[in-house]
Structures are given as C-alpha cells and as structure tokens.
mmCIF file of C-alpha atoms in Angstrom:
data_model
loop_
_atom_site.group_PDB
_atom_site.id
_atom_site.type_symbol
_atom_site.label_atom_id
_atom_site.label_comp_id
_atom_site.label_asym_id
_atom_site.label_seq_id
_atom_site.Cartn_x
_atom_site.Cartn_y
_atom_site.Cartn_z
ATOM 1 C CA UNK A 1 104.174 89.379 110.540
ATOM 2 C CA UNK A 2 101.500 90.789 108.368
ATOM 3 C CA UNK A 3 99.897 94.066 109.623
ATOM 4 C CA UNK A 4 95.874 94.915 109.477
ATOM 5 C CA UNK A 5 95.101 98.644 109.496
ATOM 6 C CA UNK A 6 91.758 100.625 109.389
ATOM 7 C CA UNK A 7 91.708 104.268 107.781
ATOM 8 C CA UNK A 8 89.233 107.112 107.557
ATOM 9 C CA UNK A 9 89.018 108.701 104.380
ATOM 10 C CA UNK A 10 87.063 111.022 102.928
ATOM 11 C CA UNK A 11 84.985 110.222 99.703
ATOM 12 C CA UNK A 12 85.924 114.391 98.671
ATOM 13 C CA UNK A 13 89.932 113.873 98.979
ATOM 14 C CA UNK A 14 89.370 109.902 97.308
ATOM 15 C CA UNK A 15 86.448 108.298 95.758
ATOM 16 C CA UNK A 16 83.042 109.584 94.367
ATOM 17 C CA UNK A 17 83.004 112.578 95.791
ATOM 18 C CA UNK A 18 80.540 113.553 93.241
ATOM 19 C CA UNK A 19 78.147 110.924 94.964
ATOM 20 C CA UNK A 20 78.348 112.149 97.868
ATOM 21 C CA UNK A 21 78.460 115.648 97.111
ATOM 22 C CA UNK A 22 74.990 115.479 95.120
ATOM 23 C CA UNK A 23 73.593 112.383 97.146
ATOM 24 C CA UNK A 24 75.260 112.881 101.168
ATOM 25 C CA UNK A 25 72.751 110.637 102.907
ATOM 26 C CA UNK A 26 74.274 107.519 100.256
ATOM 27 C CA UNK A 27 75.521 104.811 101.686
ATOM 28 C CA UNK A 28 78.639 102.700 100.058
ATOM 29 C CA UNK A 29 79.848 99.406 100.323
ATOM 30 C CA UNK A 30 82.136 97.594 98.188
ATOM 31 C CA UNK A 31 81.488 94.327 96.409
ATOM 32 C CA UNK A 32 84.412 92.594 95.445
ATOM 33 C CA UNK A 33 83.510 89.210 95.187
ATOM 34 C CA UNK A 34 81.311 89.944 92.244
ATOM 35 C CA UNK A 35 83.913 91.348 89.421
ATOM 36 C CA UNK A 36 87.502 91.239 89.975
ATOM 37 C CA UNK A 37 88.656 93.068 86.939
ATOM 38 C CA UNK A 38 86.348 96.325 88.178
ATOM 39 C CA UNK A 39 84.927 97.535 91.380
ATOM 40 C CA UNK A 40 81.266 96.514 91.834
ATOM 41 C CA UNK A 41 79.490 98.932 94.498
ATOM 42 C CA UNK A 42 76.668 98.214 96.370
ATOM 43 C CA UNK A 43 74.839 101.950 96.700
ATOM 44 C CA UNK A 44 72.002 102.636 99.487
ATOM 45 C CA UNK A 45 70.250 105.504 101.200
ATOM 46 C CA UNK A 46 69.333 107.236 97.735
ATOM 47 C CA UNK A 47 67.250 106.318 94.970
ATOM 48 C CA UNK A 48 68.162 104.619 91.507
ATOM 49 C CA UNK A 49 67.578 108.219 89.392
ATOM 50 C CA UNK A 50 70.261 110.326 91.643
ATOM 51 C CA UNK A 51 72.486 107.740 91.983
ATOM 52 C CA UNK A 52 72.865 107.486 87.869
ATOM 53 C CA UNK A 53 72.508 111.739 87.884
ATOM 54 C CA UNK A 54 75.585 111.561 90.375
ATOM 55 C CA UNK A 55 77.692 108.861 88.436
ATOM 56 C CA UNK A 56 76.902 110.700 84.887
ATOM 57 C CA UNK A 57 77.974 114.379 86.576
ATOM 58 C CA UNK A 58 81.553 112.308 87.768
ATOM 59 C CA UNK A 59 84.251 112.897 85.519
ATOM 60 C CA UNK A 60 86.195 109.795 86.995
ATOM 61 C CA UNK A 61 83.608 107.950 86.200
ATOM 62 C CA UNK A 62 83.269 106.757 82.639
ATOM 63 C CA UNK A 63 80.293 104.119 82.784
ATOM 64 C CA UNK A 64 78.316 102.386 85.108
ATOM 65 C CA UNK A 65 76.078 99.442 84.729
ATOM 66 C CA UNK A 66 73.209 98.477 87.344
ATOM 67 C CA UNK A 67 73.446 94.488 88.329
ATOM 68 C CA UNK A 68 71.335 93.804 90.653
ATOM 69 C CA UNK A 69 68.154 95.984 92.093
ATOM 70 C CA UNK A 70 67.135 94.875 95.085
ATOM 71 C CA UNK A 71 64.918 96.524 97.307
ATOM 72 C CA UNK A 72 66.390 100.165 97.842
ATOM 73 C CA UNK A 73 69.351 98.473 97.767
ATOM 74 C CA UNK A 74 71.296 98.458 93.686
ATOM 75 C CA UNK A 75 74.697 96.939 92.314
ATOM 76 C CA UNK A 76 76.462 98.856 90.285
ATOM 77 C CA UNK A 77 79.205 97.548 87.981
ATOM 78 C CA UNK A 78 81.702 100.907 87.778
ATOM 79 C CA UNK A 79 84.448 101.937 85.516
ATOM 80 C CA UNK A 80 87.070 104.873 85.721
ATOM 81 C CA UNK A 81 88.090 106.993 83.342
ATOM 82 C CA UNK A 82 91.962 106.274 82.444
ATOM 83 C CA UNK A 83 94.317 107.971 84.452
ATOM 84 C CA UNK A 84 91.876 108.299 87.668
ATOM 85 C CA UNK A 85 93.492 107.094 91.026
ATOM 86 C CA UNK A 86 91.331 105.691 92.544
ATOM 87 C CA UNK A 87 91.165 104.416 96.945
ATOM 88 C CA UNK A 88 91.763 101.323 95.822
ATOM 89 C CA UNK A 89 95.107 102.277 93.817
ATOM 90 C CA UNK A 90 95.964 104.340 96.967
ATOM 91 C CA UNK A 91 95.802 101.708 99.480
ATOM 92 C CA UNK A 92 96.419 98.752 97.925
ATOM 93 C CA UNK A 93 100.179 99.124 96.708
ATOM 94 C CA UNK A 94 103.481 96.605 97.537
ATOM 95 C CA UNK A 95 100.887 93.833 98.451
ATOM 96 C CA UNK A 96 98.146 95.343 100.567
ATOM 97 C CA UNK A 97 95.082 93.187 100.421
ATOM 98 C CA UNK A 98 91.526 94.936 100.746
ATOM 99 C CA UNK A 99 89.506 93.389 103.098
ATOM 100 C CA UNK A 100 86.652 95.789 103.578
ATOM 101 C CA UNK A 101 85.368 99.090 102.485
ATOM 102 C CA UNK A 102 82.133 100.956 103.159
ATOM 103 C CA UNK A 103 81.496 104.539 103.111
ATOM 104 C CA UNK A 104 78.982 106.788 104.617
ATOM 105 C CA UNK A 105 78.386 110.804 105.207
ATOM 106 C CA UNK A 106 80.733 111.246 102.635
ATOM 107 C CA UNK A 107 84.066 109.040 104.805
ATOM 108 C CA UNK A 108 85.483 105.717 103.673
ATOM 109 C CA UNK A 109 86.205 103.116 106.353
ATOM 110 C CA UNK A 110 88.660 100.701 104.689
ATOM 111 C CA UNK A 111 90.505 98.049 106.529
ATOM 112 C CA UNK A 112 93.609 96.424 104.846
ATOM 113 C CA UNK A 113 96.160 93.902 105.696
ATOM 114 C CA UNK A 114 100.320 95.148 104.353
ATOM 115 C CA UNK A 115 103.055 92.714 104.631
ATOM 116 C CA UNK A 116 104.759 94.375 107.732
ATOM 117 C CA UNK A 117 104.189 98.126 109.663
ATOM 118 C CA UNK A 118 106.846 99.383 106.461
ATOM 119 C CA UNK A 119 104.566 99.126 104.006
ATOM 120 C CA UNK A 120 101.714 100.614 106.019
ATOM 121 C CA UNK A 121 103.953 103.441 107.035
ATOM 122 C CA UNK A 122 105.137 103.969 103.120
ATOM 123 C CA UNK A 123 100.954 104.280 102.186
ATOM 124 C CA UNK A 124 100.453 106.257 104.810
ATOM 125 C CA UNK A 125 103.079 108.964 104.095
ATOM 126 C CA UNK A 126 101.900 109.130 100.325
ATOM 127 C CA UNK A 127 98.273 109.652 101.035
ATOM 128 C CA UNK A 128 99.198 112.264 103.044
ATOM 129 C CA UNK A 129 102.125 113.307 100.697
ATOM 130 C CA UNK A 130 98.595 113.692 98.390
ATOM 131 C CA UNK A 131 96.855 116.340 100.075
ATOM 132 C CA UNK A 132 94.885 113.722 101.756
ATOM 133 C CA UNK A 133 92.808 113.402 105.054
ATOM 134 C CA UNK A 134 93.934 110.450 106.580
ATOM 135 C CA UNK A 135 93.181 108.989 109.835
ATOM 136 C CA UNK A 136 94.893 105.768 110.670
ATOM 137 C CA UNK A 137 91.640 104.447 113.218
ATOM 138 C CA UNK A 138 93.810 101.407 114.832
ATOM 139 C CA UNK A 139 96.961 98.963 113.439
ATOM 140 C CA UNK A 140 97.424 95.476 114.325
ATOM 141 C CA UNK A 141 99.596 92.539 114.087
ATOM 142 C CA UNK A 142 98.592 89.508 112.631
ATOM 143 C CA UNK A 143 100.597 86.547 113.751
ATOM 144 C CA UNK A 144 101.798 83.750 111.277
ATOM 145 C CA UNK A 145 101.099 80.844 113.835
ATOM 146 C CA UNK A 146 99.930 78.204 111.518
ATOM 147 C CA UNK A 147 96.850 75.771 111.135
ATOM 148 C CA UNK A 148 95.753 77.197 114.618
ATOM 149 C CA UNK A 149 94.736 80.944 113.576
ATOM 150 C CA UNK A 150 91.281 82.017 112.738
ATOM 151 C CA UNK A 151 91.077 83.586 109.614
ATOM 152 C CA UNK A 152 88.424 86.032 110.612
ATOM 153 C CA UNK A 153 89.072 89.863 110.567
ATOM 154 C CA UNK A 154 89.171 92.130 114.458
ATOM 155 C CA UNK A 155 86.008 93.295 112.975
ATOM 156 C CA UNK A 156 84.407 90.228 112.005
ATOM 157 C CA UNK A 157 85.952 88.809 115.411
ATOM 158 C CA UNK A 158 83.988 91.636 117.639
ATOM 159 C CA UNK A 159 80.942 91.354 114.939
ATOM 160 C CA UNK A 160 80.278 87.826 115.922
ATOM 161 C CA UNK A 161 81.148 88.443 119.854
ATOM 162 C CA UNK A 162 79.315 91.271 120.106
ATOM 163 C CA UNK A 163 76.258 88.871 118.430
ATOM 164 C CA UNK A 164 76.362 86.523 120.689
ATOM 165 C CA UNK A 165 76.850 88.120 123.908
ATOM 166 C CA UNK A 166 74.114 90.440 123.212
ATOM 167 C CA UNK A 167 71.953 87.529 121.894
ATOM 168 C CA UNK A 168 71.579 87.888 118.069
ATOM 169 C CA UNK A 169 71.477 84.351 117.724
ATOM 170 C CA UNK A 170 68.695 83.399 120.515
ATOM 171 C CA UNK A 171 65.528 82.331 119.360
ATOM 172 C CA UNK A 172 63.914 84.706 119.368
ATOM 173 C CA UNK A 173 66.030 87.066 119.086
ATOM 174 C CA UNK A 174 67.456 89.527 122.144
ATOM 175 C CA UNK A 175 68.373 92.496 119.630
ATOM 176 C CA UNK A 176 68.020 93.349 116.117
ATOM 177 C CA UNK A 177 70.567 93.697 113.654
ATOM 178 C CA UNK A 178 69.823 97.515 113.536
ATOM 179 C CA UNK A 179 70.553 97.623 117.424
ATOM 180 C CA UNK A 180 73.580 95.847 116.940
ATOM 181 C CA UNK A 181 74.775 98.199 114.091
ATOM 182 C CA UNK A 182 74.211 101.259 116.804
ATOM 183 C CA UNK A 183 76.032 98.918 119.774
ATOM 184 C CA UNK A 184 79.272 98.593 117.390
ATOM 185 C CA UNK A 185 78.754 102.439 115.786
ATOM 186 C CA UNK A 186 78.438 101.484 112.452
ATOM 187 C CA UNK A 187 76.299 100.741 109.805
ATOM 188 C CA UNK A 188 73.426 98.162 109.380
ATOM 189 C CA UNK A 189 74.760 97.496 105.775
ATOM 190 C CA UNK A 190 78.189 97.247 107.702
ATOM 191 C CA UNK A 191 77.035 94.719 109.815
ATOM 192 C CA UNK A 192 75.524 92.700 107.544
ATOM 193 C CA UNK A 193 78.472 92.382 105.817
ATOM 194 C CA UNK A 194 80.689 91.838 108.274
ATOM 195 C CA UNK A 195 78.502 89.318 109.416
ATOM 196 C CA UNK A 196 78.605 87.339 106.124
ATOM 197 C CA UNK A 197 81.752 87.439 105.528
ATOM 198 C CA UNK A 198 82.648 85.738 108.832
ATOM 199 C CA UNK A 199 79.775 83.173 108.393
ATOM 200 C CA UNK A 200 82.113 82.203 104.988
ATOM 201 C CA UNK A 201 85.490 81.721 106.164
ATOM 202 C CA UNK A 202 84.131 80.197 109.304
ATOM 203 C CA UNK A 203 82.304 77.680 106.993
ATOM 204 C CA UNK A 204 85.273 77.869 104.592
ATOM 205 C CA UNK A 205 87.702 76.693 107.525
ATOM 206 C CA UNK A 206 85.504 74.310 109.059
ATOM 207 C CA UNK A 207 84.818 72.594 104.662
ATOM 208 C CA UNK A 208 88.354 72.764 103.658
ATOM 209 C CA UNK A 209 90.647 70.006 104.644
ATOM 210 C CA UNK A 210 93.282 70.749 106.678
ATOM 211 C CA UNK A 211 96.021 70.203 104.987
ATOM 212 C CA UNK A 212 94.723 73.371 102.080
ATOM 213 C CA UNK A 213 93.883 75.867 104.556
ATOM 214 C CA UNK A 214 96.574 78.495 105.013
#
C-alpha cells in the first residue's frame, strides 16, 4: 500500500532561499512536465529583473535560462551547482514520486507518494536528522484496488469537489478561481494547477483503454 504525504518546508532550510530572501512576496511552483533531466520553475509575484538578481546572488544556483514569459508569470529552466542537495534529492529517495510542489512566503508545500509509511518515516527522520523544519501536514494510504481507483491526488480530489459544489463550473460562474483559492487556503497559481492536472488524468483515464491503465 503506497503512502501519499504532504510536508511544509521552508525555502531557508531547502530550496532558493536566496529567492525568497531577496524577493519574499515570490511565488513558486514547479514544472516538471517540461524538462525531466532539470527542474523547470514557474516564478510569480516578482518581476523578471529580481528574479535573475536573486538566481545570480544563489550560490546553488549555477545557471538559469528563461522559457517562457508570460504575463507576470516566467519559466525558468534551473541548474545546481554540483554537490547542492537540493528538496527534490531530499524527498524523493527509495522511490518517492513528486507529485506537487509550490512554494510561497518563503515555505514549500510538497506532496509525495513512498512505497509504504517506512520509507516516509526513513525521509522524515533525515530531514530532520538535517537541521531541517519539517512539518508532516497529513499522511495517507493509497489502496492498490485495481482498474476501479481514480488516479487523482486528495488534493486534486477536494480541488474538483470543492469546484463543483461551490459552482466553478456553472455558467456563469458562482465563484472565481481566486475565491476558490481563498475557500481551499491556498494559492490561485495552486489551484490552477491542481486543477489541470486533474482535468489530465481524468481525460487520460477516460482516453486510455482499459486494459493500459494502471
């Protein structure tokens, strides 16, 4: 029975605390789908010129390439300097996936799935082991019933219910998406996310053919 657990972090004890540190009204969400040889960041909240001050004044950091500018929204392609640890390598060790990672006033909110509660336990005792703040937000088991189980994340899960019982998808609509954000106590970046990402594997389960799905 695989195990899904959200964690707190903060960006100072972890990841670009420099960022934050220089920049503390940033927002951070990771963009995985895009590279998966580096971590590609989506940063908000601050402007293009302190963003690149904050990533140059790093020392984890050795480059960083902007992808995609889109409103004051921008895609950065990042890469560490050898020998950095980064949240990623903390987190994701004896198969933890990462299934979602955003970061604002200077905290990461990460949610992975671990093999079994072991693992989970074993990451949890090195971060900690590492001087860092963790807080371990909830832990849940994921059942292995198969064909029959939703592939869709508790977050995405209360995402979508929290959308429809509040009427995001009435025409018009009963709330915004900003309202919605404040409803669930996160983000509107998180949202959005969370949101898409449960619009794909819903599609993705209802495409596939049965017998591929897992």
């Amino acid at each position: 029975m695989s195990t899904l657990a959200e964690f707190r972090l903060p960006a100072a004890d972890t990841t670009l605390s420099e960022l934050f540190a220089r920049a503390p009204e940033a927002t951070v969400e990771l963009e995985s789908a895009v590279s998966r040889t580096r971590p590609c960041l989506w940063i908000s909240g601050v402007n293009r010129t302190a963003t690149a001050a904050a990533f140059e004044a790093d020392p984890s950091i050795e480059a960083h390439d902007l992808l995609v500018e889109r409103d004051d929204r921008f895609l950065y392609d990042v890469t560490f300097a050898d020998g950095t640890v980064t949240l990623c390598d903390q987190l994701l060790v004896d198969g933890g996936s990462l299934l979602e990672a955003w970061a604002a006033d200077g905290w990461w909110q990460v949610e992975v799935r671990y093999p079994d509660r072991d693992t989970l336990c074993t990451v949890h005792d090195g971060l900690v082991d590492r001087g860092v703040t963790v807080d371990l937000r909830r832990v849940s088991d994921v059942s292995k019933r198969a064909g029959t189980e939703s592939r869709l994340t508790p977050e995405q899960q209360e995402a979508l219910e929290a959308a429809l019982e509040n009427g995001y998808f009435e025409i018009p609509r009963d709330i915004s998406m900003e309202e919605l954000a404040a409803e669930l106590g996160i983000s509107h970046q998180a949202l959005s996310e969370r949101l898409r990402r449960a619009y794909e594997t819903l599609v993705d389960e209802e495409l596939q053919p049965a017998g591929r799905q897992s």
